């Protein structure tokens, strides 16, 4: 990783654990089951794509290409036979608000209101060309409460960055699976954690490893070569560049203020084990 993280990356690190509450707390999963979505992964995929409407597994696989396409295909479009996207979205928003009410640290209302204001301003600066998830979430009406607004703003910003990361990976000549192998090769996360959560078989994983070895990106011990490390840094730096819209909107002073206000919240979520580190989404302790 870049030893001097860019402002865009530090901004993401400060807010990602807030968004990740949707994945690591019990309320969203319980709410999904309550409206008829069976299995954790059906709730996950339906909940993330709900603002796009009743998309199918193939479209979801294109958006979430770090996952084996088998996983979204198992969840979609069956989820929409159980609950329409509007119901899924409303359920998810209510569940996340309940989770945040439980897990957020005590924060002065003025500080929280200021953070929400900064993050919402940042979302307004995001361009959405080629960024379907960010565009869809940006059209979700803002909740009335501060916790709900906080989560929605962090979600728009992280999907904006995530869509940009997909663009950077594709431009770098990697598949989603291959990018996952290079992530594991950094040593920041285990193969077991990534492979299990993303749904790839041993055969698929090993074939991708052979391709990366043949290209000189991994060595035979699955470590990044110099060329592989350079490509990984290039992709991360491109992701940062593609995430520059909100940073440019707030300016350095505004982003630093947002980081100052958000980082203690995210550190609390990690330190109280609400958000485990390491995790498949790469969210660090700010």
PDB file of C-alpha atoms in Angstrom, residues 52-243:
ATOM      1  CA  UNK A  52     -31.717   0.048  -8.827  1.00  0.00           C
ATOM      2  CA  UNK A  53     -34.987  -1.878  -8.963  1.00  0.00           C
ATOM      3  CA  UNK A  54     -35.557  -5.594  -9.574  1.00  0.00           C
ATOM      4  CA  UNK A  55     -32.240  -6.410 -11.242  1.00  0.00           C
ATOM      5  CA  UNK A  56     -31.261 -10.022 -11.883  1.00  0.00           C
ATOM      6  CA  UNK A  57     -28.247 -12.062 -10.940  1.00  0.00           C
ATOM      7  CA  UNK A  58     -26.243 -11.300 -14.085  1.00  0.00           C
ATOM      8  CA  UNK A  59     -26.518  -7.545 -13.608  1.00  0.00           C
ATOM      9  CA  UNK A  60     -25.649  -7.867  -9.929  1.00  0.00           C
ATOM     10  CA  UNK A  61     -22.635 -10.036 -10.789  1.00  0.00           C
ATOM     11  CA  UNK A  62     -21.361  -7.292 -13.099  1.00  0.00           C
ATOM     12  CA  UNK A  63     -21.672  -4.736 -10.309  1.00  0.00           C
ATOM     13  CA  UNK A  64     -20.156  -6.995  -7.635  1.00  0.00           C
ATOM     14  CA  UNK A  65     -17.586  -8.766  -9.745  1.00  0.00           C
ATOM     15  CA  UNK A  66     -15.347  -9.652  -6.811  1.00  0.00           C
ATOM     16  CA  UNK A  67     -18.021 -12.261  -6.044  1.00  0.00           C
ATOM     17  CA  UNK A  68     -18.492 -15.514  -7.878  1.00  0.00           C
ATOM     18  CA  UNK A  69     -21.497 -14.920 -10.156  1.00  0.00           C
ATOM     19  CA  UNK A  70     -23.110 -17.953  -8.544  1.00  0.00           C
ATOM     20  CA  UNK A  71     -23.735 -16.013  -5.318  1.00  0.00           C
ATOM     21  CA  UNK A  72     -25.900 -13.158  -6.688  1.00  0.00           C
ATOM     22  CA  UNK A  73     -27.615 -15.609  -9.063  1.00  0.00           C
ATOM     23  CA  UNK A  74     -28.804 -17.614  -6.062  1.00  0.00           C
ATOM     24  CA  UNK A  75     -30.339 -14.508  -4.508  1.00  0.00           C
ATOM     25  CA  UNK A  76     -31.687 -12.592  -7.501  1.00  0.00           C
ATOM     26  CA  UNK A  77     -34.283 -12.314  -8.938  1.00  0.00           C
ATOM     27  CA  UNK A  78     -35.848 -14.708  -6.405  1.00  0.00           C
ATOM     28  CA  UNK A  79     -35.639 -11.999  -3.747  1.00  0.00           C
ATOM     29  CA  UNK A  80     -38.066  -9.820  -5.721  1.00  0.00           C
ATOM     30  CA  UNK A  81     -40.635 -12.595  -5.683  1.00  0.00           C
ATOM     31  CA  UNK A  82     -40.586 -12.336  -1.903  1.00  0.00           C
ATOM     32  CA  UNK A  83     -40.400  -8.556  -1.465  1.00  0.00           C
ATOM     33  CA  UNK A  84     -40.319  -5.720  -3.990  1.00  0.00           C
ATOM     34  CA  UNK A  85     -37.260  -3.425  -4.069  1.00  0.00           C
ATOM     35  CA  UNK A  86     -39.086  -0.566  -2.350  1.00  0.00           C
ATOM     36  CA  UNK A  87     -39.991  -2.765   0.597  1.00  0.00           C
ATOM     37  CA  UNK A  88     -36.444  -4.108   0.775  1.00  0.00           C
ATOM     38  CA  UNK A  89     -35.019  -0.593   0.762  1.00  0.00           C
ATOM     39  CA  UNK A  90     -37.393   0.714   3.431  1.00  0.00           C
ATOM     40  CA  UNK A  91     -36.689  -2.311   5.610  1.00  0.00           C
ATOM     41  CA  UNK A  92     -32.927  -1.912   5.248  1.00  0.00           C
ATOM     42  CA  UNK A  93     -32.941   1.793   6.061  1.00  0.00           C
ATOM     43  CA  UNK A  94     -35.059   1.253   9.170  1.00  0.00           C
ATOM     44  CA  UNK A  95     -32.857  -1.633  10.305  1.00  0.00           C
ATOM     45  CA  UNK A  96     -29.636   0.307   9.854  1.00  0.00           C
ATOM     46  CA  UNK A  97     -31.056   3.232  11.828  1.00  0.00           C
ATOM     47  CA  UNK A  98     -31.925   0.835  14.646  1.00  0.00           C
ATOM     48  CA  UNK A  99     -28.430  -0.652  14.529  1.00  0.00           C
ATOM     49  CA  UNK A 100     -26.785   2.754  14.610  1.00  0.00           C
ATOM     50  CA  UNK A 101     -28.923   3.817  17.558  1.00  0.00           C
ATOM     51  CA  UNK A 102     -27.507   0.807  19.399  1.00  0.00           C
ATOM     52  CA  UNK A 103     -23.833   0.895  18.381  1.00  0.00           C
ATOM     53  CA  UNK A 104     -22.885   4.521  17.764  1.00  0.00           C
ATOM     54  CA  UNK A 105     -20.786   6.117  20.508  1.00  0.00           C
ATOM     55  CA  UNK A 106     -22.174   9.114  22.420  1.00  0.00           C
ATOM     56  CA  UNK A 107     -21.721  12.035  20.035  1.00  0.00           C
ATOM     57  CA  UNK A 108     -22.828  15.600  20.555  1.00  0.00           C
ATOM     58  CA  UNK A 109     -25.739  16.454  18.255  1.00  0.00           C
ATOM     59  CA  UNK A 110     -23.917  19.501  16.923  1.00  0.00           C
ATOM     60  CA  UNK A 111     -20.883  17.409  15.944  1.00  0.00           C
ATOM     61  CA  UNK A 112     -23.054  14.741  14.321  1.00  0.00           C
ATOM     62  CA  UNK A 113     -25.107  17.354  12.499  1.00  0.00           C
ATOM     63  CA  UNK A 114     -21.917  18.986  11.201  1.00  0.00           C
ATOM     64  CA  UNK A 115     -20.522  15.644  10.027  1.00  0.00           C
ATOM     65  CA  UNK A 116     -23.751  14.794   8.226  1.00  0.00           C
ATOM     66  CA  UNK A 117     -23.756  18.213   6.584  1.00  0.00           C
ATOM     67  CA  UNK A 118     -20.199  17.726   5.306  1.00  0.00           C
ATOM     68  CA  UNK A 119     -20.861  14.215   4.029  1.00  0.00           C
ATOM     69  CA  UNK A 120     -24.051  15.236   2.255  1.00  0.00           C
ATOM     70  CA  UNK A 121     -22.214  18.114   0.610  1.00  0.00           C
ATOM     71  CA  UNK A 122     -19.563  15.616  -0.497  1.00  0.00           C
ATOM     72  CA  UNK A 123     -22.193  13.358  -2.077  1.00  0.00           C
ATOM     73  CA  UNK A 124     -23.545  16.273  -4.090  1.00  0.00           C
ATOM     74  CA  UNK A 125     -20.166  16.597  -5.795  1.00  0.00           C
ATOM     75  CA  UNK A 126     -20.023  12.985  -6.976  1.00  0.00           C
ATOM     76  CA  UNK A 127     -20.214  12.410 -10.731  1.00  0.00           C
ATOM     77  CA  UNK A 128     -21.929   9.158 -11.650  1.00  0.00           C
ATOM     78  CA  UNK A 129     -20.695   8.275 -15.132  1.00  0.00           C
ATOM     79  CA  UNK A 130     -20.217   4.494 -15.141  1.00  0.00           C
ATOM     80  CA  UNK A 131     -21.236   4.278 -11.470  1.00  0.00           C
ATOM     81  CA  UNK A 132     -24.604   2.604 -11.298  1.00  0.00           C
ATOM     82  CA  UNK A 133     -24.675   1.849  -7.573  1.00  0.00           C
ATOM     83  CA  UNK A 134     -23.638   5.331  -6.501  1.00  0.00           C
ATOM     84  CA  UNK A 135     -26.136   6.902  -8.902  1.00  0.00           C
ATOM     85  CA  UNK A 136     -28.980   4.753  -7.580  1.00  0.00           C
ATOM     86  CA  UNK A 137     -28.216   5.371  -3.920  1.00  0.00           C
ATOM     87  CA  UNK A 138     -27.869   9.105  -4.546  1.00  0.00           C
ATOM     88  CA  UNK A 139     -31.558   9.167  -5.542  1.00  0.00           C
ATOM     89  CA  UNK A 140     -32.754   7.640  -2.272  1.00  0.00           C
ATOM     90  CA  UNK A 141     -34.619  10.333  -0.278  1.00  0.00           C
ATOM     91  CA  UNK A 142     -32.746  11.503   2.778  1.00  0.00           C
ATOM     92  CA  UNK A 143     -34.131  10.101   6.032  1.00  0.00           C
ATOM     93  CA  UNK A 144     -35.495  12.518   8.609  1.00  0.00           C
ATOM     94  CA  UNK A 145     -33.108  11.471  11.396  1.00  0.00           C
ATOM     95  CA  UNK A 146     -29.404  12.223  11.659  1.00  0.00           C
ATOM     96  CA  UNK A 147     -28.317   8.588  12.039  1.00  0.00           C
ATOM     97  CA  UNK A 148     -30.190   7.588   8.897  1.00  0.00           C
ATOM     98  CA  UNK A 149     -28.768  10.524   6.977  1.00  0.00           C
ATOM     99  CA  UNK A 150     -25.279   9.649   8.197  1.00  0.00           C
ATOM    100  CA  UNK A 151     -25.558   6.087   6.941  1.00  0.00           C
ATOM    101  CA  UNK A 152     -27.045   7.062   3.586  1.00  0.00           C
ATOM    102  CA  UNK A 153     -24.303   9.634   2.956  1.00  0.00           C
ATOM    103  CA  UNK A 154     -21.537   7.157   3.799  1.00  0.00           C
ATOM    104  CA  UNK A 155     -23.233   4.608   1.550  1.00  0.00           C
ATOM    105  CA  UNK A 156     -23.363   6.937  -1.462  1.00  0.00           C
ATOM    106  CA  UNK A 157     -19.711   7.869  -0.941  1.00  0.00           C
ATOM    107  CA  UNK A 158     -18.476   4.311  -0.543  1.00  0.00           C
ATOM    108  CA  UNK A 159     -20.470   3.056  -3.543  1.00  0.00           C
ATOM    109  CA  UNK A 160     -19.019   5.948  -5.561  1.00  0.00           C
ATOM    110  CA  UNK A 161     -15.529   4.849  -4.566  1.00  0.00           C
ATOM    111  CA  UNK A 162     -16.408   1.174  -5.031  1.00  0.00           C
ATOM    112  CA  UNK A 163     -17.762   1.723  -8.532  1.00  0.00           C
ATOM    113  CA  UNK A 164     -14.558   3.595  -9.323  1.00  0.00           C
ATOM    114  CA  UNK A 165     -12.495   0.716  -7.942  1.00  0.00           C
ATOM    115  CA  UNK A 166     -14.224  -1.694 -10.331  1.00  0.00           C
ATOM    116  CA  UNK A 167     -13.349   0.655 -13.197  1.00  0.00           C
ATOM    117  CA  UNK A 168      -9.722   0.769 -12.018  1.00  0.00           C
ATOM    118  CA  UNK A 169      -9.469  -3.021 -11.695  1.00  0.00           C
ATOM    119  CA  UNK A 170     -10.918  -3.598 -15.163  1.00  0.00           C
ATOM    120  CA  UNK A 171      -8.600  -0.971 -16.638  1.00  0.00           C
ATOM    121  CA  UNK A 172      -5.706  -2.713 -14.874  1.00  0.00           C
ATOM    122  CA  UNK A 173      -6.510  -5.910 -16.759  1.00  0.00           C
ATOM    123  CA  UNK A 174      -7.699  -8.005 -13.810  1.00  0.00           C
ATOM    124  CA  UNK A 175     -10.886  -9.908 -13.176  1.00  0.00           C
ATOM    125  CA  UNK A 176     -12.624  -9.535  -9.847  1.00  0.00           C
ATOM    126  CA  UNK A 177     -11.245 -12.880  -8.718  1.00  0.00           C
ATOM    127  CA  UNK A 178      -7.719 -11.961  -9.793  1.00  0.00           C
ATOM    128  CA  UNK A 179      -7.972  -8.681  -7.927  1.00  0.00           C
ATOM    129  CA  UNK A 180      -8.991 -10.642  -4.838  1.00  0.00           C
ATOM    130  CA  UNK A 181      -5.870 -12.787  -5.135  1.00  0.00           C
ATOM    131  CA  UNK A 182      -3.682  -9.693  -5.311  1.00  0.00           C
ATOM    132  CA  UNK A 183      -5.489  -8.364  -2.227  1.00  0.00           C
ATOM    133  CA  UNK A 184      -4.707 -11.562  -0.342  1.00  0.00           C
ATOM    134  CA  UNK A 185      -1.112 -11.372  -1.586  1.00  0.00           C
ATOM    135  CA  UNK A 186      -0.638  -8.045   0.237  1.00  0.00           C
ATOM    136  CA  UNK A 187      -0.922  -9.963   3.499  1.00  0.00           C
ATOM    137  CA  UNK A 188      -3.698  -7.718   4.779  1.00  0.00           C
ATOM    138  CA  UNK A 189      -6.391 -10.385   4.583  1.00  0.00           C
ATOM    139  CA  UNK A 190      -6.457 -14.182   4.392  1.00  0.00           C
ATOM    140  CA  UNK A 191      -7.405 -16.365   1.455  1.00  0.00           C
ATOM    141  CA  UNK A 192      -9.874 -18.201   3.689  1.00  0.00           C
ATOM    142  CA  UNK A 193     -11.749 -15.013   4.560  1.00  0.00           C
ATOM    143  CA  UNK A 194     -11.933 -13.692   1.002  1.00  0.00           C
ATOM    144  CA  UNK A 195     -12.576 -16.977  -0.793  1.00  0.00           C
ATOM    145  CA  UNK A 196     -15.294 -18.048   1.635  1.00  0.00           C
ATOM    146  CA  UNK A 197     -17.146 -14.742   1.576  1.00  0.00           C
ATOM    147  CA  UNK A 198     -16.866 -14.268  -2.197  1.00  0.00           C
ATOM    148  CA  UNK A 199     -17.912 -17.816  -3.069  1.00  0.00           C
ATOM    149  CA  UNK A 200     -15.056 -18.976  -5.328  1.00  0.00           C
ATOM    150  CA  UNK A 201     -14.213 -22.670  -5.564  1.00  0.00           C
ATOM    151  CA  UNK A 202     -10.703 -24.007  -4.983  1.00  0.00           C
ATOM    152  CA  UNK A 203     -10.476 -24.845  -8.683  1.00  0.00           C
ATOM    153  CA  UNK A 204     -11.426 -21.307  -9.713  1.00  0.00           C
ATOM    154  CA  UNK A 205      -9.009 -19.805  -7.205  1.00  0.00           C
ATOM    155  CA  UNK A 206      -6.123 -22.006  -8.282  1.00  0.00           C
ATOM    156  CA  UNK A 207      -6.736 -21.340 -11.980  1.00  0.00           C
ATOM    157  CA  UNK A 208      -6.669 -17.589 -11.317  1.00  0.00           C
ATOM    158  CA  UNK A 209      -3.434 -18.024  -9.377  1.00  0.00           C
ATOM    159  CA  UNK A 210      -1.874 -19.853 -12.321  1.00  0.00           C
ATOM    160  CA  UNK A 211      -2.880 -17.022 -14.652  1.00  0.00           C
ATOM    161  CA  UNK A 212      -1.325 -14.415 -12.364  1.00  0.00           C
ATOM    162  CA  UNK A 213       1.874 -16.451 -12.025  1.00  0.00           C
ATOM    163  CA  UNK A 214       2.075 -16.805 -15.815  1.00  0.00           C
ATOM    164  CA  UNK A 215       1.706 -13.027 -16.147  1.00  0.00           C
ATOM    165  CA  UNK A 216       4.485 -12.433 -13.632  1.00  0.00           C
ATOM    166  CA  UNK A 217       2.184 -10.772 -11.100  1.00  0.00           C
ATOM    167  CA  UNK A 218       2.451 -13.478  -8.418  1.00  0.00           C
ATOM    168  CA  UNK A 219       5.333 -15.798  -7.621  1.00  0.00           C
ATOM    169  CA  UNK A 220       4.850 -19.514  -7.096  1.00  0.00           C
ATOM    170  CA  UNK A 221       4.226 -18.914  -3.385  1.00  0.00           C
ATOM    171  CA  UNK A 222       1.323 -16.579  -4.258  1.00  0.00           C
ATOM    172  CA  UNK A 223       3.242 -13.461  -3.223  1.00  0.00           C
ATOM    173  CA  UNK A 224       3.203 -10.275  -5.238  1.00  0.00           C
ATOM    174  CA  UNK A 225       6.159  -9.884  -7.564  1.00  0.00           C
ATOM    175  CA  UNK A 226       7.624  -6.454  -8.145  1.00  0.00           C
ATOM    176  CA  UNK A 227       5.422  -6.151 -11.234  1.00  0.00           C
ATOM    177  CA  UNK A 228       2.382  -7.353  -9.310  1.00  0.00           C
ATOM    178  CA  UNK A 229       3.024  -4.928  -6.479  1.00  0.00           C
ATOM    179  CA  UNK A 230       3.349  -2.070  -8.944  1.00  0.00           C
ATOM    180  CA  UNK A 231       0.040  -3.019 -10.578  1.00  0.00           C
ATOM    181  CA  UNK A 232      -1.660  -3.254  -7.194  1.00  0.00           C
ATOM    182  CA  UNK A 233      -0.415   0.235  -6.260  1.00  0.00           C
ATOM    183  CA  UNK A 234      -1.479   1.568  -9.652  1.00  0.00           C
ATOM    184  CA  UNK A 235      -5.005   0.241  -9.126  1.00  0.00           C
ATOM    185  CA  UNK A 236      -5.229   1.672  -5.609  1.00  0.00           C
ATOM    186  CA  UNK A 237      -3.934   5.040  -6.784  1.00  0.00           C
ATOM    187  CA  UNK A 238      -6.388   5.036  -9.691  1.00  0.00           C
ATOM    188  CA  UNK A 239      -9.178   4.260  -7.230  1.00  0.00           C
ATOM    189  CA  UNK A 240      -8.136   7.289  -5.197  1.00  0.00           C
ATOM    190  CA  UNK A 241      -8.069   9.497  -8.289  1.00  0.00           C
ATOM    191  CA  UNK A 242     -11.520   8.285  -9.297  1.00  0.00           C
ATOM    192  CA  UNK A 243     -12.755   9.060  -5.774  1.00  0.00           C
TER     193      UNK A 243
END
